Amino acid sequence: LDIGFAILIAGLGVALFLLAGLSERRRELATIRAIGAAPSQMRSAVMAETVVIGIAGTAMGLLTGGLVGMALLSILAGIFDPPASVPAVPLLTLGAVLAAVAIGLGAAVAIASQAIGRIGVLAALRER
């Protein structure tokens, strides 16, 4: 149950992060479109941003998780007999979380791509 919630939170969290960032930059995207950027160029920029966010977030999460795991292994070494020398890595669970993150990012890119095509340039530029 805990793993299922972690997977759900990971997938939805990355999607919401990307979509919130795009909604905040609606005026910027309208300006870019007004000066002549094609929707395909804007979609490519969103895709590149998504890849960077995904790679950076995954790397930081794996690094932080590994460091916490090693710290807990050294803290709890006195409790277990014999103490573990290396942490156990649940590869199946880790793969499921990474897949959920990738699916969440993919869904966010698909939603953002549709939204980019529907940006009303004049209306977005009038917003404050």
PDB file of C-alpha atoms in Angstrom:
ATOM      1  CA  LEU A   1       0.000   0.000   0.000  1.00  0.00           C
ATOM      2  CA  ASP A   2       2.848   2.378   0.861  1.00  0.00           C
ATOM      3  CA  ILE A   3       4.624   1.608  -2.390  1.00  0.00           C
ATOM      4  CA  GLY A   4       1.426   2.174  -4.364  1.00  0.00           C
ATOM      5  CA  PHE A   5       1.000   5.619  -2.826  1.00  0.00           C
ATOM      6  CA  ALA A   6       4.642   6.445  -3.514  1.00  0.00           C
ATOM      7  CA  ILE A   7       4.203   5.510  -7.149  1.00  0.00           C
ATOM      8  CA  LEU A   8       0.984   7.540  -7.417  1.00  0.00           C
ATOM      9  CA  ILE A   9       2.521  10.580  -5.728  1.00  0.00           C
ATOM     10  CA  ALA A  10       5.621  10.390  -7.925  1.00  0.00           C
ATOM     11  CA  GLY A  11       3.615  10.248 -11.145  1.00  0.00           C
ATOM     12  CA  LEU A  12       1.160  12.978 -10.237  1.00  0.00           C
ATOM     13  CA  GLY A  13       3.788  15.151  -8.580  1.00  0.00           C
ATOM     14  CA  VAL A  14       5.969  15.492 -11.641  1.00  0.00           C
ATOM     15  CA  ALA A  15       2.972  16.122 -13.883  1.00  0.00           C
ATOM     16  CA  LEU A  16       1.646  18.852 -11.604  1.00  0.00           C
ATOM     17  CA  PHE A  17       5.091  20.434 -11.297  1.00  0.00           C
ATOM     18  CA  LEU A  18       5.461  20.763 -15.048  1.00  0.00           C
ATOM     19  CA  LEU A  19       1.898  21.926 -15.697  1.00  0.00           C
ATOM     20  CA  ALA A  20       2.045  24.517 -12.904  1.00  0.00           C
ATOM     21  CA  GLY A  21       5.251  25.915 -14.367  1.00  0.00           C
ATOM     22  CA  LEU A  22       3.680  26.184 -17.795  1.00  0.00           C
ATOM     23  CA  SER A  23       0.538  27.887 -16.529  1.00  0.00           C
ATOM     24  CA  GLU A  24       2.679  30.482 -14.733  1.00  0.00           C
ATOM     25  CA  ARG A  25       4.523  31.169 -17.976  1.00  0.00           C
ATOM     26  CA  ARG A  26       1.444  31.530 -20.161  1.00  0.00           C
ATOM     27  CA  ARG A  27       2.248  35.156 -20.949  1.00  0.00           C
ATOM     28  CA  GLU A  28       5.844  34.287 -21.814  1.00  0.00           C
ATOM     29  CA  LEU A  29       4.686  31.534 -24.158  1.00  0.00           C
ATOM     30  CA  ALA A  30       2.221  33.929 -25.820  1.00  0.00           C
ATOM     31  CA  THR A  31       5.020  36.452 -26.347  1.00  0.00           C
ATOM     32  CA  ILE A  32       7.231  33.803 -27.915  1.00  0.00           C
ATOM     33  CA  ARG A  33       4.385  32.776 -30.189  1.00  0.00           C
ATOM     34  CA  ALA A  34       3.643  36.411 -31.088  1.00  0.00           C
ATOM     35  CA  ILE A  35       7.206  37.028 -32.262  1.00  0.00           C
ATOM     36  CA  GLY A  36       7.011  34.107 -34.639  1.00  0.00           C
ATOM     37  CA  ALA A  37       7.848  30.856 -32.899  1.00  0.00           C
ATOM     38  CA  ALA A  38       6.085  27.872 -34.394  1.00  0.00           C
ATOM     39  CA  PRO A  39       4.040  25.659 -32.072  1.00  0.00           C
ATOM     40  CA  SER A  40       6.408  22.781 -32.886  1.00  0.00           C
ATOM     41  CA  GLN A  41       9.347  24.843 -31.620  1.00  0.00           C
ATOM     42  CA  MET A  42       7.483  25.616 -28.411  1.00  0.00           C
ATOM     43  CA  ARG A  43       6.622  21.927 -27.988  1.00  0.00           C
ATOM     44  CA  SER A  44      10.293  21.042 -28.450  1.00  0.00           C
ATOM     45  CA  ALA A  45      11.263  23.520 -25.750  1.00  0.00           C
ATOM     46  CA  VAL A  46       8.686  22.042 -23.366  1.00  0.00           C
ATOM     47  CA  MET A  47       9.932  18.529 -24.169  1.00  0.00           C
ATOM     48  CA  ALA A  48      13.542  19.554 -23.496  1.00  0.00           C
ATOM     49  CA  GLU A  49      12.527  21.154 -20.199  1.00  0.00           C
ATOM     50  CA  THR A  50      10.670  17.983 -19.253  1.00  0.00           C
ATOM     51  CA  VAL A  51      13.672  15.792 -20.002  1.00  0.00           C
ATOM     52  CA  VAL A  52      15.947  18.026 -17.924  1.00  0.00           C
ATOM     53  CA  ILE A  53      13.498  18.050 -15.005  1.00  0.00           C
ATOM     54  CA  GLY A  54      13.079  14.283 -15.215  1.00  0.00           C
ATOM     55  CA  ILE A  55      16.787  13.502 -15.335  1.00  0.00           C
ATOM     56  CA  ALA A  56      17.736  16.003 -12.628  1.00  0.00           C
ATOM     57  CA  GLY A  57      14.918  14.909 -10.328  1.00  0.00           C
ATOM     58  CA  THR A  58      15.673  11.230 -10.810  1.00  0.00           C
ATOM     59  CA  ALA A  59      19.388  11.725 -10.202  1.00  0.00           C
ATOM     60  CA  MET A  60      18.815  13.784  -7.057  1.00  0.00           C
ATOM     61  CA  GLY A  61      16.219  11.317  -5.761  1.00  0.00           C
ATOM     62  CA  LEU A  62      18.481   8.323  -6.299  1.00  0.00           C
ATOM     63  CA  LEU A  63      21.441  10.108  -4.711  1.00  0.00           C
ATOM     64  CA  THR A  64      19.415  11.226  -1.698  1.00  0.00           C
ATOM     65  CA  GLY A  65      17.837   7.791  -1.274  1.00  0.00           C
ATOM     66  CA  GLY A  66      21.222   6.097  -1.495  1.00  0.00           C
ATOM     67  CA  LEU A  67      22.753   8.415   1.083  1.00  0.00           C
ATOM     68  CA  VAL A  68      19.824   7.959   3.466  1.00  0.00           C
ATOM     69  CA  GLY A  69      20.028   4.190   2.975  1.00  0.00           C
ATOM     70  CA  MET A  70      23.743   4.133   3.775  1.00  0.00           C
ATOM     71  CA  ALA A  71      23.196   6.334   6.850  1.00  0.00           C
ATOM     72  CA  LEU A  72      20.440   4.058   8.116  1.00  0.00           C
ATOM     73  CA  LEU A  73      22.594   1.013   7.447  1.00  0.00           C
ATOM     74  CA  SER A  74      25.372   2.392   9.626  1.00  0.00           C
ATOM     75  CA  ILE A  75      22.967   3.593  12.339  1.00  0.00           C
ATOM     76  CA  LEU A  76      21.140   0.277  12.563  1.00  0.00           C
ATOM     77  CA  ALA A  77      24.250  -1.935  12.288  1.00  0.00           C
ATOM     78  CA  GLY A  78      24.238  -2.599  16.030  1.00  0.00           C
ATOM     79  CA  ILE A  79      20.665  -3.895  16.015  1.00  0.00           C
ATOM     80  CA  PHE A  80      21.070  -6.681  13.471  1.00  0.00           C
ATOM     81  CA  ASP A  81      23.223  -9.761  13.914  1.00  0.00           C
ATOM     82  CA  PRO A  82      25.085 -10.043  11.575  1.00  0.00           C
ATOM     83  CA  PRO A  83      24.911  -6.475  10.276  1.00  0.00           C
ATOM     84  CA  ALA A  84      24.277  -5.974   6.570  1.00  0.00           C
ATOM     85  CA  SER A  85      27.264  -4.828   4.577  1.00  0.00           C
ATOM     86  CA  VAL A  86      25.323  -3.332   1.676  1.00  0.00           C
ATOM     87  CA  PRO A  87      21.768  -1.982   1.519  1.00  0.00           C
ATOM     88  CA  ALA A  88      19.071  -4.030  -0.186  1.00  0.00           C
ATOM     89  CA  VAL A  89      17.876  -2.277  -3.325  1.00  0.00           C
ATOM     90  CA  PRO A  90      14.289  -3.141  -4.350  1.00  0.00           C
ATOM     91  CA  LEU A  91      14.842  -2.979  -8.113  1.00  0.00           C
ATOM     92  CA  LEU A  92      11.250  -3.859  -9.028  1.00  0.00           C
ATOM     93  CA  THR A  93       9.823  -1.104  -6.822  1.00  0.00           C
ATOM     94  CA  LEU A  94      12.434   1.364  -8.003  1.00  0.00           C
ATOM     95  CA  GLY A  95      11.586   0.527 -11.606  1.00  0.00           C
ATOM     96  CA  ALA A  96       7.873   1.013 -10.923  1.00  0.00           C
ATOM     97  CA  VAL A  97       8.473   4.446  -9.390  1.00  0.00           C
ATOM     98  CA  LEU A  98      10.696   5.485 -12.304  1.00  0.00           C
ATOM     99  CA  ALA A  99       8.051   4.243 -14.755  1.00  0.00           C
ATOM    100  CA  ALA A 100       5.385   6.261 -12.931  1.00  0.00           C
ATOM    101  CA  VAL A 101       7.569   9.359 -13.141  1.00  0.00           C
ATOM    102  CA  ALA A 102       8.108   8.802 -16.872  1.00  0.00           C
ATOM    103  CA  ILE A 103       4.370   8.278 -17.455  1.00  0.00           C
ATOM    104  CA  GLY A 104       3.548  11.399 -15.422  1.00  0.00           C
ATOM    105  CA  LEU A 105       6.025  13.471 -17.416  1.00  0.00           C
ATOM    106  CA  GLY A 106       4.721  12.050 -20.685  1.00  0.00           C
ATOM    107  CA  ALA A 107       1.130  12.868 -19.743  1.00  0.00           C
ATOM    108  CA  ALA A 108       2.137  16.385 -18.716  1.00  0.00           C
ATOM    109  CA  VAL A 109       3.914  16.931 -22.032  1.00  0.00           C
ATOM    110  CA  ALA A 110       0.865  15.695 -23.946  1.00  0.00           C
ATOM    111  CA  ILE A 111      -1.447  18.038 -22.036  1.00  0.00           C
ATOM    112  CA  ALA A 112       0.990  20.941 -22.393  1.00  0.00           C
ATOM    113  CA  SER A 113       1.347  20.332 -26.133  1.00  0.00           C
ATOM    114  CA  GLN A 114      -2.397  20.617 -26.584  1.00  0.00           C
ATOM    115  CA  ALA A 115      -2.492  23.752 -24.443  1.00  0.00           C
ATOM    116  CA  ILE A 116       0.327  25.369 -26.410  1.00  0.00           C
ATOM    117  CA  GLY A 117      -1.682  25.005 -29.609  1.00  0.00           C
ATOM    118  CA  ARG A 118      -4.654  26.780 -28.004  1.00  0.00           C
ATOM    119  CA  ILE A 119      -2.873  29.783 -26.497  1.00  0.00           C
ATOM    120  CA  GLY A 120      -4.755  32.930 -27.414  1.00  0.00           C
ATOM    121  CA  VAL A 121      -1.917  35.372 -28.004  1.00  0.00           C
ATOM    122  CA  LEU A 122      -3.855  38.614 -27.484  1.00  0.00           C
ATOM    123  CA  ALA A 123      -5.775  37.387 -24.446  1.00  0.00           C
ATOM    124  CA  ALA A 124      -2.629  36.030 -22.788  1.00  0.00           C
ATOM    125  CA  LEU A 125      -0.684  39.219 -23.436  1.00  0.00           C
ATOM    126  CA  ARG A 126      -3.456  41.328 -21.869  1.00  0.00           C
ATOM    127  CA  GLU A 127      -3.307  39.321 -18.622  1.00  0.00           C
ATOM    128  CA  ARG A 128      -1.440  40.767 -15.685  1.00  0.00           C
TER     129      ARG A 128
END
